[in-house]
CSV table of C-alpha atoms in Angstrom, one decimal:
chain,number,residue,atom,x,y,z
A,73,MET,CA,-2.1,-44.0,143.1
A,74,ASN,CA,0.4,-47.0,142.2
A,75,PRO,CA,1.4,-47.6,138.1
A,76,LYS,CA,-0.4,-50.2,137.1
A,77,GLN,CA,-3.1,-48.7,138.6
A,78,LYS,CA,-2.7,-45.2,136.4
A,79,LEU,CA,-2.9,-48.2,133.4
A,80,PHE,CA,-5.8,-49.4,134.8
A,81,CYS,CA,-7.3,-46.1,134.8
A,82,THR,CA,-5.3,-45.1,130.8
A,83,GLU,CA,-6.5,-47.8,129.8
A,84,TYR,CA,-10.4,-47.9,131.1
A,85,LEU,CA,-10.9,-44.3,130.1
A,86,LYS,CA,-10.6,-45.9,126.3
A,87,ASP,CA,-14.0,-47.7,125.5
A,88,LEU,CA,-15.4,-47.9,129.5
A,89,ASN,CA,-14.7,-51.8,129.6
A,90,ALA,CA,-13.5,-52.0,132.9
A,91,THR,CA,-12.5,-56.2,132.8
A,92,GLU,CA,-10.9,-55.1,129.0
A,93,ALA,CA,-8.8,-52.4,130.9
A,94,ALA,CA,-7.5,-54.6,133.8
A,95,LYS,CA,-6.4,-58.1,131.5
A,96,ARG,CA,-5.2,-54.7,129.6
A,97,ALA,CA,-3.3,-53.1,132.5
A,98,GLY,CA,-1.8,-56.8,133.9
A,99,TYR,CA,-4.2,-58.1,135.6
A,100,THR,CA,-4.7,-61.7,135.7
A,101,GLU,CA,-8.1,-62.6,133.3
A,102,ASN,CA,-9.7,-65.3,135.5
A,103,ARG,CA,-9.7,-62.5,138.1
A,104,SER,CA,-9.9,-59.0,135.6
A,105,LYS,CA,-14.0,-59.2,136.6
A,106,GLU,CA,-13.0,-59.0,139.8
A,107,MET,CA,-10.1,-55.7,139.4
A,108,GLY,CA,-12.3,-53.8,137.2
A,109,TYR,CA,-14.6,-53.4,140.1
A,110,GLN,CA,-13.1,-53.2,143.0
A,111,LEU,CA,-10.4,-50.4,140.9
A,112,LEU,CA,-13.0,-48.1,140.2
A,113,HIS,CA,-14.4,-48.5,143.4
A,114,LYS,CA,-11.3,-47.1,145.1
A,115,PRO,CA,-12.1,-43.7,145.8
A,116,ALA,CA,-8.3,-42.4,144.4
A,117,LEU,CA,-8.9,-44.1,141.1
A,118,SER,CA,-12.9,-43.1,141.0
A,119,ALA,CA,-11.8,-40.0,141.0
A,120,TYR,CA,-9.1,-39.2,138.3
A,121,VAL,CA,-11.3,-41.4,136.4
A,122,GLN,CA,-14.6,-38.6,136.6
A,123,ALA,CA,-12.2,-35.7,136.1
A,124,GLU,CA,-10.3,-37.4,133.2
A,125,MET,CA,-13.5,-37.6,131.5
A,126,ALA,CA,-14.9,-34.3,132.9
A,127,LYS,CA,-11.4,-32.8,129.9
A,128,ARG,CA,-12.3,-35.1,128.2
A,129,GLU,CA,-16.1,-33.7,127.8
A,130,LYS,CA,-14.6,-30.7,127.5
A,131,ARG,CA,-11.7,-31.4,125.6
A,132,ILE,CA,-14.6,-32.1,123.0
A,133,SER,CA,-16.8,-30.0,123.9
A,134,LEU,CA,-20.0,-33.4,124.6
A,135,SER,CA,-22.4,-32.8,126.5
A,136,ALA,CA,-26.2,-34.3,126.7
A,137,ASP,CA,-27.9,-31.2,124.5
A,138,LYS,CA,-25.1,-31.2,121.8
A,139,VAL,CA,-26.5,-35.8,121.7
A,140,LEU,CA,-29.9,-34.0,121.9
A,141,ASN,CA,-29.4,-32.1,119.4
A,142,GLU,CA,-27.7,-34.2,117.1
A,143,LEU,CA,-30.7,-36.8,117.5
A,144,ALA,CA,-33.5,-34.0,116.8
A,145,ARG,CA,-31.5,-32.7,113.3
A,146,ILE,CA,-31.7,-36.4,111.7
A,147,ALA,CA,-35.5,-37.0,113.3
A,148,PHE,CA,-36.2,-33.2,112.5
A,149,LEU,CA,-34.6,-33.8,108.7
A,150,ASP,CA,-36.7,-32.7,105.5
A,151,PRO,CA,-35.6,-34.9,103.0
A,152,ARG,CA,-36.0,-32.5,100.3
A,153,LYS,CA,-33.2,-30.0,101.8
A,154,PHE,CA,-31.3,-32.2,99.9
A,155,TYR,CA,-32.8,-30.6,96.5
A,156,ASP,CA,-32.7,-28.1,94.5
A,157,LYS,CA,-36.5,-26.4,92.7
A,158,GLU,CA,-35.2,-28.6,89.6
A,159,GLY,CA,-34.8,-32.2,91.8
A,160,ASN,CA,-31.3,-32.3,91.2
A,161,LEU,CA,-29.1,-33.0,94.4
A,162,LYS,CA,-27.0,-30.3,95.6
A,163,LYS,CA,-24.1,-30.3,95.9
A,164,ILE,CA,-22.9,-31.4,99.7
A,165,GLN,CA,-21.3,-27.8,99.6
A,166,ASP,CA,-24.8,-26.1,99.1
A,167,LEU,CA,-26.3,-28.3,101.5
A,168,ASP,CA,-26.4,-26.2,105.0
A,169,ASP,CA,-25.8,-27.2,108.2
A,170,ASP,CA,-28.8,-29.4,109.2
A,171,THR,CA,-29.1,-31.5,106.0
A,172,ALA,CA,-25.5,-32.5,105.9
A,173,ALA,CA,-25.3,-33.3,109.6
A,174,VAL,CA,-27.2,-36.2,108.7
A,175,LEU,CA,-25.8,-37.0,105.2
A,176,ALA,CA,-24.5,-40.8,106.2
A,177,GLY,CA,-23.5,-41.1,103.0
A,178,VAL,CA,-22.8,-40.3,98.2
A,179,GLU,CA,-22.5,-43.3,96.0
A,180,VAL,CA,-22.1,-41.6,92.6
A,181,ASP,CA,-21.3,-43.7,89.8
A,182,THR,CA,-20.9,-42.4,86.1
A,183,LYS,CA,-20.7,-44.7,83.1
A,184,THR,CA,-19.9,-44.6,79.4
A,185,SER,CA,-22.1,-45.6,76.8
A,186,LYS,CA,-21.9,-47.2,73.9
A,187,ASP,CA,-22.6,-43.6,71.6
A,188,GLU,CA,-20.3,-42.2,75.0
A,189,THR,CA,-22.8,-40.1,77.1
A,190,LEU,CA,-21.8,-39.9,80.2
A,191,THR,CA,-24.4,-41.2,82.8
A,192,THR,CA,-24.2,-40.1,86.1
A,193,THR,CA,-26.1,-41.6,89.0
A,194,LYS,CA,-26.2,-39.9,91.8
A,195,LYS,CA,-27.8,-41.9,95.4
A,196,ILE,CA,-27.8,-40.5,99.0
A,197,ARG,CA,-28.1,-42.1,102.8
A,198,TYR,CA,-29.1,-40.8,105.1
A,199,SER,CA,-29.2,-41.4,109.2
A,200,ASP,CA,-32.7,-43.7,109.9
A,201,LYS,CA,-34.8,-40.7,111.2
A,202,VAL,CA,-37.3,-43.2,113.3
A,203,ARG,CA,-34.7,-44.5,115.5
A,204,ALA,CA,-33.8,-41.4,116.0
A,205,LEU,CA,-37.6,-40.6,117.0
A,206,GLU,CA,-37.4,-43.8,118.9
A,207,LEU,CA,-34.1,-42.6,121.5
A,208,LEU,CA,-35.8,-39.4,121.9
A,209,ALA,CA,-39.5,-40.5,122.2
A,210,LYS,CA,-37.1,-42.8,125.6
A,211,TYR,CA,-35.3,-40.4,126.3
A,212,TYR,CA,-38.4,-37.7,127.1
A,213,LYS,CA,-40.3,-40.8,128.7
A,214,LEU,CA,-42.8,-40.3,125.9
A,215,LEU,CA,-42.7,-44.9,124.8
A,216,THR,CA,-43.0,-47.2,128.1
A,217,GLU,CA,-42.4,-50.7,127.3
A,218,ARG,CA,-45.3,-52.7,128.9
A,219,ILE,CA,-45.1,-56.5,129.4
A,220,GLU,CA,-48.2,-58.2,129.6
A,221,THR,CA,-47.7,-60.9,131.7
A,222,THR,CA,-51.1,-64.7,132.2
A,223,ILE,CA,-51.3,-66.0,135.1
A,224,LYS,CA,-53.6,-68.7,136.0
A,225,VAL,CA,-54.4,-69.0,139.7
A,226,GLN,CA,-55.9,-72.4,140.5
A,227,THR,CA,-58.4,-71.9,143.8
A,228,THR,CA,-59.6,-74.8,146.4
A,229,SER,CA,-62.8,-74.0,148.9
A,230,PHE,CA,-62.5,-74.6,151.6
A,231,ASP,CA,-65.4,-75.5,154.3
A,232,PHE,CA,-64.3,-72.9,156.9
A,233,SER,CA,-67.8,-74.1,159.5
A,234,LYS,CA,-65.9,-77.3,159.9
A,235,LEU,CA,-63.1,-75.6,162.0
A,236,PRO,CA,-62.5,-75.6,165.7
A,237,MET,CA,-63.6,-72.2,166.7
A,238,ASP,CA,-59.4,-71.3,168.1
A,239,ASP,CA,-58.3,-72.0,164.3
A,240,LEU,CA,-60.6,-69.8,163.0
A,241,THR,CA,-59.8,-67.2,166.0
A,242,GLN,CA,-56.0,-67.7,164.6
A,243,LEU,CA,-57.1,-67.3,160.6
A,244,ARG,CA,-59.0,-64.0,161.5
A,245,ASN,CA,-55.8,-62.5,163.7
A,246,LEU,CA,-53.1,-63.4,160.4
A,247,LEU,CA,-55.5,-62.0,158.0
A,248,ALA,CA,-56.2,-59.3,159.4
A,249,LYS,CA,-51.4,-58.2,159.9
A,250,ILE,CA,-51.9,-58.6,155.9
A,251,PRO,CA,-51.6,-55.2,154.5
A,252,GLN,CA,-54.3,-53.9,153.1
A,253,LYS,CA,-53.5,-54.0,149.8
A,254,GLU,CA,-52.1,-57.4,150.2
A,255,THR,CA,-56.4,-58.4,151.3
A,256,GLU,CA,-56.7,-56.4,148.0
A,257,LYS,CA,-54.7,-58.2,145.4
A,258,VAL,CA,-56.3,-61.8,147.1
A,259,ASN,CA,-59.8,-60.5,147.4
A,260,LYS,CA,-59.7,-59.3,143.3
């Protein structure tokens, strides 16, 4: 692997975009898409990239299980866990790990009124449960996308009795060559 190819690999590992990595590595703008594709398919470079990705996954302990677990935390969050028995928001340090993991934001607004009364409003925002459920359902193939199409078929009738016997024989032979499934579609 030459230095330019190694630079391509380093750049590719940043965002997994071969075209942009080729540009950043110094390949020409108009050939960067083609070069990115070619470079990724070189056995030595492909092996290097895979090895570096494996190192990264090990270093950050990334796994499909971790991703699925995080989605499950979001999908099955019980919002009541953000509150104590009196209905007040718990302090962040008092949240259990699963609840804290889905917390996307906290907003605290403190206002003092004319009579020096201090009012504090706390708002929390947590990750999108519906989106997490959708992703899990897709992973487990619980959702399938259906595409409906409408096909208009124009039929014409033809009087075969006027065809010569040789033509009818040829037609019969042609129809016999069509696989059974195809003829079922035609007949429906």
